[in-house]
Amino acid sequence: MDKLAVQLGARSYPISIGENLLSSAKLFESAIVNKKVMIITNNVVAPLYLQQCEKTLQNFQVEHIILPDGEKYKTFKTFEAILNTLLKKKYARDTTIVALGGGVIGDIAGFVAACYQRGVAFIQVPTTVLAQVDSSVGGKTAVNHPLGKNMIGAFYQPQTVIIDINCLKTLPKREFVAGMAEVIKYGVIYDRNFFDWLNDNVDDIKALEADKITYMIKRCCAIKAEIVAQDEKEHGIRALLNLGHTFGHAIEAEQGYGNWLHGEAVAVGIVIAAKIALTKGLIEREEVEQIMLLIDQFNLPSAPPELMKYSHFAKHMQLDKKVLDGKIRLILPTSIGTGDIFSDTSEAAMQSVIGL
Ligand code: NAD
Ligand code: GLY
């Protein structure tokens, strides 16, 4: 088992990564406040891992809430329904919430934990690549609003993150591949050595080779932990983690959530950002080609849907959380392994890359 920590003073917490960690009572116990535990999961993950999780927690009073699967249930209505259940069942402030699932479950269960009786303990047990390398770490929790994704939420850190890499064995291949976009993101924006390591290990990663997967997840979590420790509430460097997301969110919104997976859209967004960086003279052509090649090796898309032109992107980008004073703030790579935030990109530059 590998371990690392997110250093946030009194709110610091460990991340454990390895095989069969769902069965490790010790990892859970150290984070549980008192007797009562509520596991929040969904109807896809529950048949796979709920029983195992409940067995591990048999020394506690454990109950569960099983939500319907999907981004479309990451809503205020679901949030309210969970709170209603907790209140009816008289859960008190010493409750511990366990989020068992992908990013949707982690985000909504985390937001419930942040709000229920002004905050109760919670444990992230991420079961997708995306959740294991990104969403379970760093404390962003949210639900969607009809006017925008993740628009209602809180920064609220978990007590611990328990990452069982065996869960990835049941993940549909398309979901695995989509999660790889967030992995590639860390290499492009922060760590050239990791980018090269990914290039050298494509086949082993695709084959879920345990040591390689553990290293990959650990490196992503370590980068995220390093960034979050410096900038928990995204006033600066944390924004780098949004590489590709401004364009990606526009693709997801335009195509209808669920038709393009988040990671697929982010992969295209990373390529658009790299090409814009090239037109601004920030990055070498060869590096843009290397980024596109790695994205392709993981079978991720690198071009937007054919009919989606700049005007379609612009419509959604104005609503993006990264717009400040009407100016779109783009995260652009300045080489493989470094990046920065730019507020001076002309519409012409974006149009020339995306197409009119
Ligand atoms: P998801 O939670 O919808 O999971 C993807 C699919 O895989 C779902 O159908 C799910 O039921 C299924 N699944 C989960 N684990 C499985 C397993 N082990 N085996 C089989 N099936 C499994 O999607 P996701 O990609 O994990 O997360 C996307 C969400 O994360 C979005 O809502 C996004 O906004 C959010 N997000 C949050 C942050 C953050 O920092 N909080 C960062 C990135 C993304
Ligand atoms: N996924 C981006 C962040 O957590 O900041």
mmCIF file of C-alpha atoms and ligand atoms in Angstrom:
data_model
loop_
_atom_site.group_PDB
_atom_site.id
_atom_site.type_symbol
_atom_site.label_atom_id
_atom_site.label_comp_id
_atom_site.label_asym_id
_atom_site.label_seq_id
_atom_site.Cartn_x
_atom_site.Cartn_y
_atom_site.Cartn_z
ATOM 1 C CA MET A 1 0.000 0.000 0.000
ATOM 2 C CA ASP A 2 1.182 3.534 -0.786
ATOM 3 C CA LYS A 3 0.346 6.562 1.306
ATOM 4 C CA LEU A 4 0.625 10.288 0.932
ATOM 5 C CA ALA A 5 -0.943 13.306 2.583
ATOM 6 C CA VAL A 6 -2.753 16.474 1.651
ATOM 7 C CA GLN A 7 -1.150 19.080 3.912
ATOM 8 C CA LEU A 8 -3.759 21.562 5.055
ATOM 9 C CA GLY A 9 -2.791 22.181 8.676
ATOM 10 C CA ALA A 10 -5.469 20.895 11.060
ATOM 11 C CA ARG A 11 -7.480 19.655 8.053
ATOM 12 C CA SER A 12 -4.661 17.530 6.618
ATOM 13 C CA TYR A 13 -5.608 14.002 5.581
ATOM 14 C CA PRO A 14 -4.076 10.831 4.241
ATOM 15 C CA ILE A 15 -4.633 9.207 0.854
ATOM 16 C CA SER A 16 -4.078 5.440 0.749
ATOM 17 C CA ILE A 17 -3.606 3.666 -2.582
ATOM 18 C CA GLY A 18 -3.363 -0.055 -3.208
ATOM 19 C CA GLU A 19 -5.097 -3.359 -3.854
ATOM 20 C CA ASN A 20 -7.968 -4.662 -1.665
ATOM 21 C CA LEU A 21 -8.143 -1.521 0.442
ATOM 22 C CA LEU A 22 -11.945 -1.797 0.552
ATOM 23 C CA SER A 23 -11.324 -4.627 3.008
ATOM 24 C CA SER A 24 -9.015 -2.665 5.254
ATOM 25 C CA ALA A 25 -11.048 -1.907 8.401
ATOM 26 C CA LYS A 26 -8.115 -0.026 9.882
ATOM 27 C CA LEU A 27 -8.085 2.589 7.120
ATOM 28 C CA PHE A 28 -11.763 3.330 7.624
ATOM 29 C CA GLU A 29 -11.758 3.134 11.404
ATOM 30 C CA SER A 30 -9.147 5.815 11.872
ATOM 31 C CA ALA A 31 -11.426 8.287 10.080
ATOM 32 C CA ILE A 32 -14.796 7.359 11.586
ATOM 33 C CA VAL A 33 -15.964 9.765 14.270
ATOM 34 C CA ASN A 34 -18.401 7.598 16.220
ATOM 35 C CA LYS A 35 -20.717 4.631 15.654
ATOM 36 C CA LYS A 36 -22.970 5.839 12.859
ATOM 37 C CA VAL A 37 -21.889 5.542 9.239
ATOM 38 C CA MET A 38 -23.954 6.311 6.146
ATOM 39 C CA ILE A 39 -22.604 4.969 2.853
ATOM 40 C CA ILE A 40 -23.776 6.905 -0.193
ATOM 41 C CA THR A 41 -23.427 5.030 -3.467
ATOM 42 C CA ASN A 42 -25.378 4.303 -6.663
ATOM 43 C CA ASN A 43 -27.196 1.401 -8.290
ATOM 44 C CA VAL A 44 -24.219 0.454 -10.483
ATOM 45 C CA VAL A 45 -21.547 0.511 -7.783
ATOM 46 C CA ALA A 46 -23.717 -0.984 -4.992
ATOM 47 C CA PRO A 47 -24.001 -4.505 -6.473
ATOM 48 C CA LEU A 48 -20.226 -4.511 -7.031
ATOM 49 C CA TYR A 49 -18.784 -3.089 -3.812
ATOM 50 C CA LEU A 50 -21.401 -2.195 -1.190
ATOM 51 C CA GLN A 51 -21.461 -5.597 0.510
ATOM 52 C CA GLN A 52 -17.665 -5.643 0.747
ATOM 53 C CA CYS A 53 -17.638 -2.148 2.205
ATOM 54 C CA GLU A 54 -20.366 -2.953 4.751
ATOM 55 C CA LYS A 55 -18.521 -6.096 5.826
ATOM 56 C CA THR A 56 -15.388 -4.045 6.445
ATOM 57 C CA LEU A 57 -17.443 -1.652 8.565
ATOM 58 C CA GLN A 58 -19.281 -4.356 10.526
ATOM 59 C CA ASN A 59 -18.185 -2.941 13.886
ATOM 60 C CA PHE A 60 -20.213 0.210 13.221
ATOM 61 C CA GLN A 61 -23.904 1.016 12.749
ATOM 62 C CA VAL A 62 -23.862 1.160 8.971
ATOM 63 C CA GLU A 63 -26.688 2.080 6.646
ATOM 64 C CA HIS A 64 -26.678 3.037 2.994
ATOM 65 C CA ILE A 65 -28.400 5.262 0.472
ATOM 66 C CA ILE A 66 -28.398 4.013 -3.122
ATOM 67 C CA LEU A 67 -28.892 6.746 -5.707
ATOM 68 C CA PRO A 68 -29.789 6.228 -9.346
ATOM 69 C CA ASP A 69 -26.680 6.285 -11.542
ATOM 70 C CA GLY A 70 -25.634 9.297 -13.550
ATOM 71 C CA GLU A 71 -24.665 12.940 -13.782
ATOM 72 C CA LYS A 72 -28.315 13.869 -14.271
ATOM 73 C CA TYR A 73 -28.976 12.943 -10.633
ATOM 74 C CA LYS A 74 -26.232 15.238 -9.321
ATOM 75 C CA THR A 75 -28.925 17.734 -8.452
ATOM 76 C CA PHE A 76 -30.299 19.813 -5.646
ATOM 77 C CA LYS A 77 -33.283 17.441 -5.553
ATOM 78 C CA THR A 78 -31.064 14.405 -4.841
ATOM 79 C CA PHE A 79 -29.076 16.445 -2.328
ATOM 80 C CA GLU A 80 -32.306 17.356 -0.519
ATOM 81 C CA ALA A 81 -33.552 13.758 -0.596
ATOM 82 C CA ILE A 82 -30.342 12.572 1.099
ATOM 83 C CA LEU A 83 -30.654 15.263 3.779
ATOM 84 C CA ASN A 84 -34.293 14.248 4.356
ATOM 85 C CA THR A 85 -33.231 10.637 4.919
ATOM 86 C CA LEU A 86 -30.476 11.633 7.350
ATOM 87 C CA LEU A 87 -32.875 13.829 9.330
ATOM 88 C CA LYS A 88 -35.688 11.270 9.407
ATOM 89 C CA LYS A 89 -33.238 8.661 10.631
ATOM 90 C CA LYS A 90 -31.995 11.092 13.285
ATOM 91 C CA TYR A 91 -28.385 11.106 12.217
ATOM 92 C CA ALA A 92 -26.452 13.460 14.499
ATOM 93 C CA ARG A 93 -23.292 15.545 14.148
ATOM 94 C CA ASP A 94 -21.085 12.569 14.908
ATOM 95 C CA THR A 95 -22.165 10.868 11.661
ATOM 96 C CA THR A 96 -19.542 9.770 9.152
ATOM 97 C CA ILE A 97 -20.511 9.741 5.488
ATOM 98 C CA VAL A 98 -18.752 7.367 3.108
ATOM 99 C CA ALA A 99 -18.828 8.260 -0.596
ATOM 100 C CA LEU A 100 -18.518 4.984 -2.505
ATOM 101 C CA GLY A 101 -18.418 5.581 -6.259
ATOM 102 C CA GLY A 102 -17.182 7.828 -9.021
ATOM 103 C CA GLY A 103 -16.978 11.601 -9.140
ATOM 104 C CA VAL A 104 -20.742 12.084 -9.173
ATOM 105 C CA ILE A 105 -21.158 10.255 -5.858
ATOM 106 C CA GLY A 106 -18.056 11.896 -4.354
ATOM 107 C CA ASP A 107 -19.248 15.382 -5.286
ATOM 108 C CA ILE A 108 -22.799 15.007 -4.008
ATOM 109 C CA ALA A 109 -21.944 13.013 -0.859
ATOM 110 C CA GLY A 110 -19.195 15.522 -0.084
ATOM 111 C CA PHE A 111 -21.616 18.415 -0.440
ATOM 112 C CA VAL A 112 -24.080 16.636 1.844
ATOM 113 C CA ALA A 113 -21.271 16.128 4.392
ATOM 114 C CA ALA A 114 -20.356 19.815 4.121
ATOM 115 C CA CYS A 115 -23.917 20.975 4.805
ATOM 116 C CA TYR A 116 -25.514 18.388 7.085
ATOM 117 C CA GLN A 117 -25.673 19.954 10.543
ATOM 118 C CA ARG A 118 -23.019 22.421 9.306
ATOM 119 C CA GLY A 119 -20.550 19.693 8.489
ATOM 120 C CA VAL A 120 -19.957 16.043 9.344
ATOM 121 C CA ALA A 121 -17.008 13.761 8.686
ATOM 122 C CA PHE A 122 -16.688 12.057 5.349
ATOM 123 C CA ILE A 123 -14.544 9.465 3.662
ATOM 124 C CA GLN A 124 -13.917 9.341 -0.067
ATOM 125 C CA VAL A 125 -13.791 5.858 -1.584
ATOM 126 C CA PRO A 126 -13.387 6.643 -5.293
ATOM 127 C CA THR A 127 -14.045 3.839 -7.768
ATOM 128 C CA THR A 128 -13.339 5.412 -11.195
ATOM 129 C CA VAL A 129 -10.025 6.586 -12.658
ATOM 130 C CA LEU A 130 -11.287 10.149 -12.714
ATOM 131 C CA ALA A 131 -12.335 10.025 -9.073
ATOM 132 C CA GLN A 132 -9.141 8.267 -7.965
ATOM 133 C CA VAL A 133 -6.785 10.741 -9.656
ATOM 134 C CA ASP A 134 -8.772 13.935 -9.311
ATOM 135 C CA SER A 135 -12.216 14.458 -7.837
ATOM 136 C CA SER A 136 -11.776 12.631 -4.501
ATOM 137 C CA VAL A 137 -8.783 14.786 -3.569
ATOM 138 C CA GLY A 138 -8.870 18.489 -2.830
ATOM 139 C CA GLY A 139 -12.284 19.054 -1.332
ATOM 140 C CA LYS A 140 -14.347 20.403 -4.216
ATOM 141 C CA THR A 141 -17.930 19.254 -3.700
ATOM 142 C CA ALA A 142 -20.986 20.294 -5.671
ATOM 143 C CA VAL A 143 -24.287 19.651 -7.359
ATOM 144 C CA ASN A 144 -25.333 20.915 -10.775
ATOM 145 C CA HIS A 145 -27.892 23.664 -11.426
ATOM 146 C CA PRO A 146 -29.971 23.854 -14.617
ATOM 147 C CA LEU A 147 -27.972 27.008 -15.452
ATOM 148 C CA GLY A 148 -24.551 25.446 -14.971
ATOM 149 C CA LYS A 149 -22.513 22.447 -13.913
ATOM 150 C CA ASN A 150 -21.106 22.376 -10.361
ATOM 151 C CA MET A 151 -22.546 25.828 -9.701
ATOM 152 C CA ILE A 152 -23.730 25.062 -6.155
ATOM 153 C CA GLY A 153 -21.132 23.599 -3.829
ATOM 154 C CA ALA A 154 -18.488 23.983 -1.173
ATOM 155 C CA PHE A 155 -14.827 23.396 -0.520
ATOM 156 C CA TYR A 156 -14.947 20.667 2.102
ATOM 157 C CA GLN A 157 -12.096 18.273 2.735
ATOM 158 C CA PRO A 158 -12.603 14.594 3.573
ATOM 159 C CA GLN A 159 -11.105 12.859 6.635
ATOM 160 C CA THR A 160 -9.349 10.373 4.378
ATOM 161 C CA VAL A 161 -9.288 9.055 0.799
ATOM 162 C CA ILE A 162 -9.156 5.272 0.334
ATOM 163 C CA ILE A 163 -8.248 4.241 -3.215
ATOM 164 C CA ASP A 164 -8.678 0.552 -4.018
ATOM 165 C CA ILE A 165 -7.235 0.062 -7.495
ATOM 166 C CA ASN A 166 -9.033 -3.292 -7.838
ATOM 167 C CA CYS A 167 -12.253 -1.321 -8.372
ATOM 168 C CA LEU A 168 -10.933 -0.289 -11.771
ATOM 169 C CA LYS A 169 -11.244 -3.894 -12.984
ATOM 170 C CA THR A 170 -15.027 -3.536 -13.305
ATOM 171 C CA LEU A 171 -14.959 -0.062 -14.812
ATOM 172 C CA PRO A 172 -16.248 0.056 -18.413
ATOM 173 C CA LYS A 173 -13.348 0.604 -20.834
ATOM 174 C CA ARG A 174 -14.806 3.874 -22.113
ATOM 175 C CA GLU A 175 -14.893 5.257 -18.544
ATOM 176 C CA PHE A 176 -11.315 4.104 -17.943
ATOM 177 C CA VAL A 177 -10.110 5.828 -21.110
ATOM 178 C CA ALA A 178 -12.014 9.028 -20.257
ATOM 179 C CA GLY A 179 -10.322 9.145 -16.842
ATOM 180 C CA MET A 180 -6.947 8.984 -18.570
ATOM 181 C CA ALA A 181 -7.535 12.508 -19.923
ATOM 182 C CA GLU A 182 -7.228 13.850 -16.366
ATOM 183 C CA VAL A 183 -4.068 11.796 -15.891
ATOM 184 C CA ILE A 184 -2.508 13.191 -19.076
ATOM 185 C CA LYS A 185 -3.521 16.674 -17.876
ATOM 186 C CA TYR A 186 -1.125 16.423 -14.905
ATOM 187 C CA GLY A 187 1.763 15.509 -17.184
ATOM 188 C CA VAL A 188 1.071 18.306 -19.662
ATOM 189 C CA ILE A 189 0.574 21.098 -17.143
ATOM 190 C CA TYR A 190 2.885 20.113 -14.294
ATOM 191 C CA ASP A 191 5.293 17.220 -14.769
ATOM 192 C CA ARG A 192 7.314 16.495 -17.923
ATOM 193 C CA ASN A 193 8.842 13.336 -16.368
ATOM 194 C CA PHE A 194 5.390 11.958 -15.639
ATOM 195 C CA PHE A 195 4.306 12.742 -19.209
ATOM 196 C CA ASP A 196 7.289 10.741 -20.487
ATOM 197 C CA TRP A 197 6.537 7.927 -18.025
ATOM 198 C CA LEU A 198 2.972 7.734 -19.357
ATOM 199 C CA ASN A 199 4.332 7.534 -22.905
ATOM 200 C CA ASP A 200 6.621 4.674 -21.903
ATOM 201 C CA ASN A 201 3.901 2.710 -20.107
ATOM 202 C CA VAL A 202 0.813 2.969 -22.299
ATOM 203 C CA ASP A 203 0.361 -0.786 -22.747
ATOM 204 C CA ASP A 204 0.866 -1.672 -19.060
ATOM 205 C CA ILE A 205 -1.550 1.038 -18.001
ATOM 206 C CA LYS A 206 -4.176 -0.174 -20.467
ATOM 207 C CA ALA A 207 -3.635 -3.719 -19.130
ATOM 208 C CA LEU A 208 -4.208 -2.426 -15.552
ATOM 209 C CA GLU A 209 -0.802 -3.662 -14.391
ATOM 210 C CA ALA A 210 -1.083 -3.116 -10.608
ATOM 211 C CA ASP A 211 2.315 -1.512 -9.905
ATOM 212 C CA LYS A 212 1.977 0.861 -12.824
ATOM 213 C CA ILE A 213 -1.595 1.820 -11.961
ATOM 214 C CA THR A 214 -0.628 2.394 -8.329
ATOM 215 C CA TYR A 215 2.309 4.601 -9.345
ATOM 216 C CA MET A 216 0.162 6.500 -11.842
ATOM 217 C CA ILE A 217 -2.586 7.245 -9.316
ATOM 218 C CA LYS A 218 -0.089 8.103 -6.612
ATOM 219 C CA ARG A 219 1.747 10.583 -8.845
ATOM 220 C CA CYS A 220 -1.528 12.276 -9.849
ATOM 221 C CA CYS A 221 -2.681 12.500 -6.217
ATOM 222 C CA ALA A 222 0.736 13.815 -5.156
ATOM 223 C CA ILE A 223 0.584 16.580 -7.775
ATOM 224 C CA LYS A 224 -2.952 17.455 -6.801
ATOM 225 C CA ALA A 225 -2.062 17.412 -3.087
ATOM 226 C CA GLU A 226 0.928 19.703 -3.733
ATOM 227 C CA ILE A 227 -1.228 22.185 -5.636
ATOM 228 C CA VAL A 228 -4.174 22.085 -3.210
ATOM 229 C CA ALA A 229 -1.833 22.609 -0.239
ATOM 230 C CA GLN A 230 -0.684 25.868 -1.869
ATOM 231 C CA ASP A 231 -4.042 27.091 -3.121
ATOM 232 C CA GLU A 232 -7.006 25.279 -1.582
ATOM 233 C CA LYS A 233 -9.707 27.664 -2.857
ATOM 234 C CA GLU A 234 -8.354 28.233 -6.364
ATOM 235 C CA HIS A 235 -7.173 31.809 -6.173
ATOM 236 C CA GLY A 236 -4.109 30.974 -8.270
ATOM 237 C CA ILE A 237 -2.133 27.852 -9.147
ATOM 238 C CA ARG A 238 -5.044 25.418 -8.605
ATOM 239 C CA ALA A 239 -6.617 26.833 -11.759
ATOM 240 C CA LEU A 240 -3.906 24.984 -13.724
ATOM 241 C CA LEU A 241 -5.854 21.797 -12.983
ATOM 242 C CA ASN A 242 -8.579 23.147 -15.239
ATOM 243 C CA LEU A 243 -6.427 22.683 -18.346
ATOM 244 C CA GLY A 244 -8.743 21.736 -21.192
ATOM 245 C CA HIS A 245 -11.868 22.153 -19.059
ATOM 246 C CA THR A 246 -13.161 25.458 -20.451
ATOM 247 C CA PHE A 247 -13.407 23.929 -23.925
ATOM 248 C CA GLY A 248 -14.340 20.526 -22.516
ATOM 249 C CA HIS A 249 -17.297 21.883 -20.549
ATOM 250 C CA ALA A 250 -18.522 23.645 -23.694
ATOM 251 C CA ILE A 251 -18.442 20.347 -25.610
ATOM 252 C CA GLU A 252 -20.265 18.492 -22.811
ATOM 253 C CA ALA A 253 -22.927 21.190 -22.543
ATOM 254 C CA GLU A 254 -23.418 21.552 -26.306
ATOM 255 C CA GLN A 255 -23.607 17.810 -26.934
ATOM 256 C CA GLY A 256 -25.805 17.102 -23.910
ATOM 257 C CA TYR A 257 -24.265 15.712 -20.723
ATOM 258 C CA GLY A 258 -23.568 12.011 -20.973
ATOM 259 C CA ASN A 259 -23.222 11.898 -24.755
ATOM 260 C CA TRP A 260 -19.604 12.955 -24.488
ATOM 261 C CA LEU A 261 -17.933 11.801 -21.281
ATOM 262 C CA HIS A 262 -16.195 14.511 -19.264
ATOM 263 C CA GLY A 263 -12.725 13.067 -19.922
ATOM 264 C CA GLU A 264 -13.328 12.740 -23.668
ATOM 265 C CA ALA A 265 -14.294 16.407 -23.811
ATOM 266 C CA VAL A 266 -11.301 17.384 -21.650
ATOM 267 C CA ALA A 267 -8.939 15.521 -24.018
ATOM 268 C CA VAL A 268 -10.184 17.666 -26.900
ATOM 269 C CA GLY A 269 -9.925 20.722 -24.666
ATOM 270 C CA ILE A 270 -6.276 19.948 -23.895
ATOM 271 C CA VAL A 271 -5.510 19.725 -27.628
ATOM 272 C CA ILE A 272 -7.313 23.024 -28.332
ATOM 273 C CA ALA A 273 -5.394 24.697 -25.478
ATOM 274 C CA ALA A 274 -2.084 23.348 -26.819
ATOM 275 C CA LYS A 275 -2.879 24.584 -30.335
ATOM 276 C CA ILE A 276 -3.824 28.034 -29.031
ATOM 277 C CA ALA A 277 -0.543 28.074 -27.105
ATOM 278 C CA LEU A 278 1.211 27.316 -30.386
ATOM 279 C CA THR A 279 -0.480 30.214 -32.201
ATOM 280 C CA LYS A 280 0.624 32.491 -29.340
ATOM 281 C CA GLY A 281 4.204 31.242 -29.653
ATOM 282 C CA LEU A 282 4.171 29.774 -26.128
ATOM 283 C CA ILE A 283 4.962 26.163 -27.000
ATOM 284 C CA GLU A 284 6.901 24.277 -29.703
ATOM 285 C CA ARG A 285 5.004 22.513 -32.507
ATOM 286 C CA GLU A 286 6.810 19.267 -31.680
ATOM 287 C CA GLU A 287 5.446 19.345 -28.123
ATOM 288 C CA VAL A 288 1.893 19.898 -29.354
ATOM 289 C CA GLU A 289 2.347 16.847 -31.574
ATOM 290 C CA GLN A 290 3.625 14.813 -28.611
ATOM 291 C CA ILE A 291 0.559 15.786 -26.577
ATOM 292 C CA MET A 292 -1.756 14.771 -29.427
ATOM 293 C CA LEU A 293 0.092 11.493 -29.859
ATOM 294 C CA LEU A 294 -0.274 10.540 -26.184
ATOM 295 C CA ILE A 295 -3.973 11.412 -26.263
ATOM 296 C CA ASP A 296 -4.348 9.252 -29.348
ATOM 297 C CA GLN A 297 -2.426 6.351 -27.796
ATOM 298 C CA PHE A 298 -5.035 6.186 -25.061
ATOM 299 C CA ASN A 299 -7.770 6.214 -27.730
ATOM 300 C CA LEU A 300 -9.089 9.592 -26.646
ATOM 301 C CA PRO A 301 -10.524 12.052 -29.188
ATOM 302 C CA SER A 302 -8.518 15.146 -30.122
ATOM 303 C CA ALA A 303 -11.013 17.048 -32.301
ATOM 304 C CA PRO A 304 -14.381 18.550 -31.345
ATOM 305 C CA PRO A 305 -17.612 17.239 -32.869
ATOM 306 C CA GLU A 306 -17.595 18.191 -36.550
ATOM 307 C CA LEU A 307 -20.476 20.638 -36.404
ATOM 308 C CA MET A 308 -19.235 22.408 -33.296
ATOM 309 C CA LYS A 309 -17.662 25.727 -34.263
ATOM 310 C CA TYR A 310 -16.302 28.681 -32.304
ATOM 311 C CA SER A 311 -19.739 30.291 -31.846
ATOM 312 C CA HIS A 312 -20.979 27.136 -30.086
ATOM 313 C CA PHE A 313 -17.992 27.202 -27.734
ATOM 314 C CA ALA A 314 -18.302 30.954 -27.075
ATOM 315 C CA LYS A 315 -21.919 30.592 -25.932
ATOM 316 C CA HIS A 316 -20.923 28.208 -23.127
ATOM 317 C CA MET A 317 -17.580 29.758 -22.277
ATOM 318 C CA GLN A 318 -19.221 32.991 -21.113
ATOM 319 C CA LEU A 319 -20.925 31.010 -18.323
ATOM 320 C CA ASP A 320 -17.725 29.296 -17.253
ATOM 321 C CA LYS A 321 -16.533 29.840 -13.685
ATOM 322 C CA LYS A 322 -13.133 30.842 -15.089
ATOM 323 C CA VAL A 323 -14.514 34.017 -16.681
ATOM 324 C CA LEU A 324 -13.400 37.080 -14.692
ATOM 325 C CA ASP A 325 -14.492 40.635 -15.572
ATOM 326 C CA GLY A 326 -15.845 39.331 -18.879
ATOM 327 C CA LYS A 327 -12.422 38.000 -19.914
ATOM 328 C CA ILE A 328 -11.952 34.321 -20.565
ATOM 329 C CA ARG A 329 -9.043 33.002 -18.539
ATOM 330 C CA LEU A 330 -7.413 30.172 -20.411
ATOM 331 C CA ILE A 331 -5.007 27.671 -18.946
ATOM 332 C CA LEU A 332 -2.381 27.110 -21.618
ATOM 333 C CA PRO A 333 0.694 24.868 -21.616
ATOM 334 C CA THR A 334 3.954 26.784 -22.034
ATOM 335 C CA SER A 335 5.860 23.542 -22.645
ATOM 336 C CA ILE A 336 5.128 19.936 -21.702
ATOM 337 C CA GLY A 337 5.248 20.086 -17.901
ATOM 338 C CA THR A 338 4.542 23.787 -17.393
ATOM 339 C CA GLY A 339 1.592 26.081 -17.915
ATOM 340 C CA ASP A 340 0.065 29.379 -16.955
ATOM 341 C CA ILE A 341 -3.184 31.342 -16.867
ATOM 342 C CA PHE A 342 -3.757 33.782 -19.744
ATOM 343 C CA SER A 343 -6.490 36.416 -19.969
ATOM 344 C CA ASP A 344 -5.254 37.964 -23.224
ATOM 345 C CA THR A 345 -6.241 35.407 -25.858
ATOM 346 C CA SER A 346 -7.994 37.053 -28.793
ATOM 347 C CA GLU A 347 -11.184 35.648 -30.269
ATOM 348 C CA ALA A 348 -9.316 35.459 -33.584
ATOM 349 C CA ALA A 349 -6.729 33.095 -32.079
ATOM 350 C CA MET A 350 -9.453 30.820 -30.684
ATOM 351 C CA GLN A 351 -11.416 30.982 -33.938
ATOM 352 C CA SER A 352 -8.353 30.058 -35.977
ATOM 353 C CA VAL A 353 -7.852 26.908 -33.894
ATOM 354 C CA ILE A 354 -11.491 25.857 -33.460
ATOM 355 C CA GLY A 355 -12.872 27.032 -36.795
ATOM 356 C CA LEU A 356 -15.626 29.471 -37.671
HETATM 357 P P1 NAD B 1 -19.362 8.847 -12.588
HETATM 358 O O1 NAD B 1 -19.321 9.046 -11.146
HETATM 359 O O2 NAD B 1 -20.647 9.094 -13.298
HETATM 360 O O3 NAD B 1 -18.862 7.359 -12.902
HETATM 361 C C1 NAD B 1 -18.837 6.913 -14.239
HETATM 362 C C2 NAD B 1 -19.664 5.638 -14.418
HETATM 363 O O4 NAD B 1 -18.942 4.531 -13.875
HETATM 364 C C3 NAD B 1 -21.000 5.646 -13.700
HETATM 365 O O5 NAD B 1 -21.941 4.966 -14.476
HETATM 366 C C4 NAD B 1 -20.698 4.884 -12.419
HETATM 367 O O6 NAD B 1 -21.839 4.320 -11.819
HETATM 368 C C5 NAD B 1 -19.759 3.831 -12.935
HETATM 369 N N1 NAD B 1 -18.827 3.261 -11.984
HETATM 370 C C6 NAD B 1 -18.166 3.891 -10.982
HETATM 371 N N2 NAD B 1 -17.259 3.070 -10.439
HETATM 372 C C7 NAD B 1 -17.358 1.894 -11.099
HETATM 373 C C8 NAD B 1 -16.657 0.665 -11.009
HETATM 374 N N3 NAD B 1 -15.632 0.511 -10.175
HETATM 375 N N4 NAD B 1 -17.023 -0.344 -11.828
HETATM 376 C C9 NAD B 1 -18.034 -0.164 -12.721
HETATM 377 N N5 NAD B 1 -18.702 0.976 -12.887
HETATM 378 C C10 NAD B 1 -18.358 1.997 -12.078
HETATM 379 O O7 NAD B 1 -18.267 9.730 -13.360
HETATM 380 P P2 NAD B 1 -16.760 10.131 -13.002
HETATM 381 O O8 NAD B 1 -16.093 10.269 -14.310
HETATM 382 O O9 NAD B 1 -16.163 9.278 -11.963
HETATM 383 O O10 NAD B 1 -16.938 11.580 -12.341
HETATM 384 C C11 NAD B 1 -17.486 12.646 -13.061
HETATM 385 C C12 NAD B 1 -17.980 13.669 -12.070
HETATM 386 O O11 NAD B 1 -16.874 14.132 -11.295
HETATM 387 C C13 NAD B 1 -18.602 14.895 -12.687
HETATM 388 O O12 NAD B 1 -19.803 15.187 -12.014
HETATM 389 C C14 NAD B 1 -17.584 15.995 -12.461
HETATM 390 O O13 NAD B 1 -18.173 17.270 -12.331
HETATM 391 C C15 NAD B 1 -16.950 15.550 -11.181
HETATM 392 N N6 NAD B 1 -15.581 16.045 -10.962
HETATM 393 C C16 NAD B 1 -15.308 16.595 -9.757
HETATM 394 C C17 NAD B 1 -14.032 17.045 -9.495
HETATM 395 C C18 NAD B 1 -13.716 17.576 -8.136
HETATM 396 O O14 NAD B 1 -12.596 18.067 -7.925
HETATM 397 N N7 NAD B 1 -14.617 17.477 -7.194
HETATM 398 C C19 NAD B 1 -13.013 16.923 -10.445
HETATM 399 C C20 NAD B 1 -13.330 16.354 -11.666
HETATM 400 C C21 NAD B 1 -14.622 15.912 -11.918
HETATM 401 N N1 GLY B 2 -10.466 19.190 -10.780
HETATM 402 C C1 GLY B 2 -9.914 20.462 -10.562
HETATM 403 C C2 GLY B 2 -9.714 20.812 -9.127
HETATM 404 O O1 GLY B 2 -9.969 20.010 -8.270
HETATM 405 O O2 GLY B 2 -9.296 21.876 -8.828
#
